[in-house]
GROMACS .gro file of C-alpha atoms in nm:
model
  188
    1MET     CA    1   0.000   0.000   0.000
    2THR     CA    2   0.125   0.348  -0.078
    3VAL     CA    3   0.062   0.686   0.078
    4LEU     CA    4   0.040   0.918  -0.223
    5LEU     CA    5   0.139   1.249  -0.065
    6THR     CA    6   0.472   1.121   0.066
    7HIS     CA    7   0.549   0.839  -0.180
    8SER     CA    8   0.596   0.614   0.122
    9PHE     CA    9   0.502   0.248   0.141
   10VAL     CA   10   0.367   0.033   0.421
   11GLY     CA   11   0.375  -0.344   0.443
   12LEU     CA   12   0.748  -0.367   0.508
   13ALA     CA   13   0.887  -0.386   0.862
   14PRO     CA   14   1.050  -0.050   0.940
   15PRO     CA   15   1.383  -0.054   1.123
   16LEU     CA   16   1.378   0.057   1.486
   17ILE     CA   17   1.587   0.324   1.653
   18ASP     CA   18   1.559   0.297   2.032
   19GLY     CA   19   1.248   0.084   1.986
   20VAL     CA   20   1.071   0.343   1.771
   21PRO     CA   21   1.015   0.274   1.400
   22ILE     CA   22   1.176   0.512   1.153
   23THR     CA   23   0.897   0.711   0.990
   24LEU     CA   24   0.879   0.725   0.611
   25HIS     CA   25   1.171   0.481   0.584
   26TYR     CA   26   1.034   0.317   0.271
   27GLN     CA   27   0.989   0.631   0.064
   28THR     CA   28   1.058   0.636  -0.310
   29ASP     CA   29   0.908   0.725  -0.645
   30SER     CA   30   1.107   0.448  -0.817
   31PHE     CA   31   0.923   0.128  -0.906
   32LYS     CA   32   1.258  -0.051  -0.935
   33LYS     CA   33   1.347   0.044  -0.577
   34LEU     CA   34   1.006  -0.073  -0.455
   35CYS     CA   35   1.053  -0.412  -0.625
   36GLU     CA   36   1.397  -0.439  -0.467
   37TRP     CA   37   1.253  -0.372  -0.120
   38PHE     CA   38   0.980  -0.632  -0.160
   39SER     CA   39   1.237  -0.893  -0.262
   40THR     CA   40   1.502  -0.813   0.002
   41GLU     CA   41   1.337  -0.649   0.305
   42ASP     CA   42   1.131  -0.811   0.580
   43ARG     CA   43   0.758  -0.779   0.534
   44SER     CA   44   0.540  -0.690   0.827
   45HIS     CA   45   0.291  -0.972   0.865
   46LEU     CA   46   0.170  -0.847   1.203
   47ILE     CA   47   0.056  -0.515   1.342
   48ASN     CA   48   0.144  -0.364   1.679
   49ILE     CA   49  -0.131  -0.136   1.807
   50HIS     CA   50  -0.118   0.115   2.092
   51MET     CA   51  -0.456   0.224   2.225
   52ILE     CA   52  -0.544   0.495   2.477
   53LEU     CA   53  -0.825   0.465   2.729
   54PRO     CA   54  -0.892   0.805   2.886
   55ILE     CA   55  -0.961   0.811   3.259
   56THR     CA   56  -1.215   1.064   3.379
   57ASN     CA   57  -1.400   1.137   3.699
   58MET     CA   58  -1.732   1.128   3.514
   59GLN     CA   59  -1.970   0.832   3.534
   60ILE     CA   60  -1.965   0.771   3.158
   61ALA     CA   61  -1.736   0.518   2.995
   62LEU     CA   62  -1.518   0.665   2.723
   63ASN     CA   63  -1.414   0.473   2.415
   64GLN     CA   64  -1.058   0.370   2.345
   65LEU     CA   65  -0.863   0.575   2.093
   66LEU     CA   66  -0.595   0.458   1.853
   67LEU     CA   67  -0.258   0.610   1.942
   68SER     CA   68  -0.041   0.429   1.690
   69ALA     CA   69  -0.027   0.125   1.467
   70LEU     CA   70   0.288  -0.011   1.311
   71GLY     CA   71   0.368  -0.310   1.099
   72THR     CA   72   0.612  -0.554   1.253
   73ASN     CA   73   0.805  -0.865   1.161
   74ASN     CA   74   0.792  -0.971   1.528
   75LYS     CA   75   1.171  -0.959   1.566
   76SER     CA   76   1.190  -0.686   1.829
   77GLU     CA   77   1.351  -0.753   2.166
   78ALA     CA   78   1.228  -0.667   2.515
   79ILE     CA   79   1.464  -0.368   2.526
   80ASP     CA   80   1.303  -0.229   2.207
   81ILE     CA   81   0.962  -0.255   2.373
   82ILE     CA   82   1.086  -0.080   2.688
   83ARG     CA   83   1.240   0.203   2.487
   84ARG     CA   84   0.918   0.239   2.285
   85TRP     CA   85   0.709   0.256   2.604
   86ILE     CA   86   0.941   0.519   2.753
   87TRP     CA   87   0.934   0.717   2.427
   88ILE     CA   88   0.552   0.707   2.426
   89PHE     CA   89   0.550   0.818   2.790
   90LYS     CA   90   0.789   1.109   2.724
   91GLN     CA   91   0.605   1.224   2.410
   92SER     CA   92   0.272   1.213   2.593
   93SER     CA   93   0.418   1.408   2.886
   94LEU     CA   94   0.533   1.680   2.644
   95LYS     CA   95   0.168   1.715   2.537
   96ASN     CA   96   0.049   1.726   2.902
   97PHE     CA   97  -0.096   1.374   2.894
   98ARG     CA   98  -0.011   1.148   3.185
   99ILE     CA   99   0.009   0.780   3.100
  100VAL     CA  100  -0.090   0.579   3.405
  101GLY     CA  101  -0.014   0.233   3.273
  102PHE     CA  102   0.052  -0.005   2.989
  103SER     CA  103  -0.131  -0.331   2.930
  104THR     CA  104  -0.031  -0.613   2.701
  105ASP     CA  105  -0.111  -0.968   2.609
  106GLY     CA  106   0.100  -1.269   2.701
  107ASP     CA  107   0.374  -1.217   2.443
  108PRO     CA  108   0.701  -1.331   2.606
  109ARG     CA  109   0.890  -1.019   2.494
  110HIS     CA  110   0.630  -0.792   2.651
  111MET     CA  111   0.631  -1.000   2.970
  112ARG     CA  112   1.010  -0.978   2.987
  113ALA     CA  113   0.993  -0.602   2.926
  114MET     CA  114   0.741  -0.562   3.209
  115ARG     CA  115   0.956  -0.770   3.443
  116LEU     CA  116   1.268  -0.565   3.363
  117VAL     CA  117   1.098  -0.227   3.395
  118THR     CA  118   0.940  -0.314   3.730
  119VAL     CA  119   1.283  -0.427   3.857
  120PHE     CA  120   1.134  -0.768   3.939
  121PHE     CA  121   1.444  -0.978   4.017
  122ALA     CA  122   1.640  -0.794   3.748
  123THR     CA  123   1.758  -0.442   3.668
  124LEU     CA  124   1.854  -0.254   3.357
  125PRO     CA  125   2.188  -0.074   3.388
  126ASN     CA  126   2.107   0.200   3.134
  127ILE     CA  127   1.734   0.250   3.187
  128LYS     CA  128   1.611   0.355   3.529
  129SER     CA  129   1.236   0.390   3.484
  130ASN     CA  130   1.178   0.442   3.856
  131SER     CA  131   1.411   0.744   3.879
  132TYR     CA  132   1.185   0.988   3.692
  133THR     CA  133   1.054   1.282   3.894
  134ASN     CA  134   0.695   1.207   3.793
  135ALA     CA  135   0.711   0.839   3.893
  136PHE     CA  136   0.451   0.686   4.124
  137HIS     CA  137   0.577   0.633   4.479
  138LEU     CA  138   0.420   0.363   4.691
  139LYS     CA  139   0.441   0.340   5.067
  140ILE     CA  140   0.488  -0.030   5.124
  141PRO     CA  141   0.419  -0.163   5.475
  142LYS     CA  142   0.724  -0.320   5.639
  143GLU     CA  143   0.534  -0.641   5.713
  144TRP     CA  144   0.487  -0.702   5.338
  145ASN     CA  145   0.792  -0.926   5.311
  146TRP     CA  146   0.630  -1.095   5.009
  147TYR     CA  147   0.629  -0.771   4.803
  148PHE     CA  148   0.936  -0.777   4.578
  149LEU     CA  149   0.876  -0.475   4.356
  150SER     CA  150   1.030  -0.133   4.393
  151ASP     CA  151   0.840   0.143   4.573
  152SER     CA  152   0.873   0.374   4.271
  153HIS     CA  153   0.729   0.315   3.922
  154LEU     CA  154   0.704   0.529   3.611
  155VAL     CA  155   0.375   0.367   3.511
  156LEU     CA  156   0.169   0.070   3.619
  157TRP     CA  157   0.193  -0.253   3.421
  158PHE     CA  158  -0.103  -0.479   3.354
  159GLN     CA  159  -0.153  -0.813   3.190
  160ASP     CA  160  -0.456  -0.842   2.962
  161ALA     CA  161  -0.619  -1.145   3.128
  162ALA     CA  162  -0.872  -1.212   2.851
  163ASN     CA  163  -0.599  -1.226   2.588
  164VAL     CA  164  -0.377  -1.447   2.804
  165CYS     CA  165  -0.661  -1.692   2.866
  166LYS     CA  166  -0.738  -1.703   2.493
  167LYS     CA  167  -0.373  -1.776   2.410
  168LEU     CA  168  -0.354  -2.045   2.678
  169ARG     CA  169  -0.674  -2.205   2.548
  170ASN     CA  170  -0.536  -2.207   2.193
  171ARG     CA  171  -0.211  -2.367   2.311
  172LEU     CA  172  -0.398  -2.633   2.508
  173LEU     CA  173  -0.615  -2.716   2.207
  174SER     CA  174  -0.325  -2.720   1.961
  175ARG     CA  175  -0.228  -3.060   1.823
  176THR     CA  176   0.119  -2.946   1.715
  177ILE     CA  177   0.254  -2.767   2.024
  178ASN     CA  178   0.391  -2.948   2.328
  179THR     CA  179   0.198  -2.730   2.573
  180LEU     CA  180   0.406  -2.772   2.888
  181SER     CA  181   0.741  -2.703   2.721
  182TYR     CA  182   0.589  -2.407   2.532
  183MET     CA  183   0.460  -2.251   2.855
  184VAL     CA  184   0.787  -2.306   3.040
  185LEU     CA  185   1.000  -2.164   2.758
  186SER     CA  186   0.770  -1.869   2.685
  187PHE     CA  187   0.671  -1.745   3.026
  188CYS     CA  188   0.974  -1.816   3.243
   0.00000   0.00000   0.00000
């Protein structure tokens, strides 16, 4: 598919810089160049969508809004996802929007990213998401010896339970996947 005003093409997986896709990367007015891209570059067979759900103090439920959608070849790493989340947070803050949390399905890369950002038995040496001035600070009771997370978080992290249950159901019903080894390798 082409966007006529910019001579840019979608359907190919854009390269990432700090987890953020390069905009208008596949831009040309040459048919030869386009053919070359489609024969040599990775195609994006999946789409990564970021939605916003506004929080209000009114009694009405607001609809979700599309923030971004990008084609992906599903080769990103957890660090790319973390950098993308932080970039989205920073860009939203510049526009006076406060992101409270991110939610995702059971994709192992997203789970790993959540675990790393929450400093859950691991830390990132170059990314300190809990050191921002506008981070949430929790007062954790001393008797909570079972609580392993930090007392400071940039945003809250949620797991989309409906999506996780659907994926688990599909894995259990699959005739080709060894369910136990898949679950151990994917979620641990």
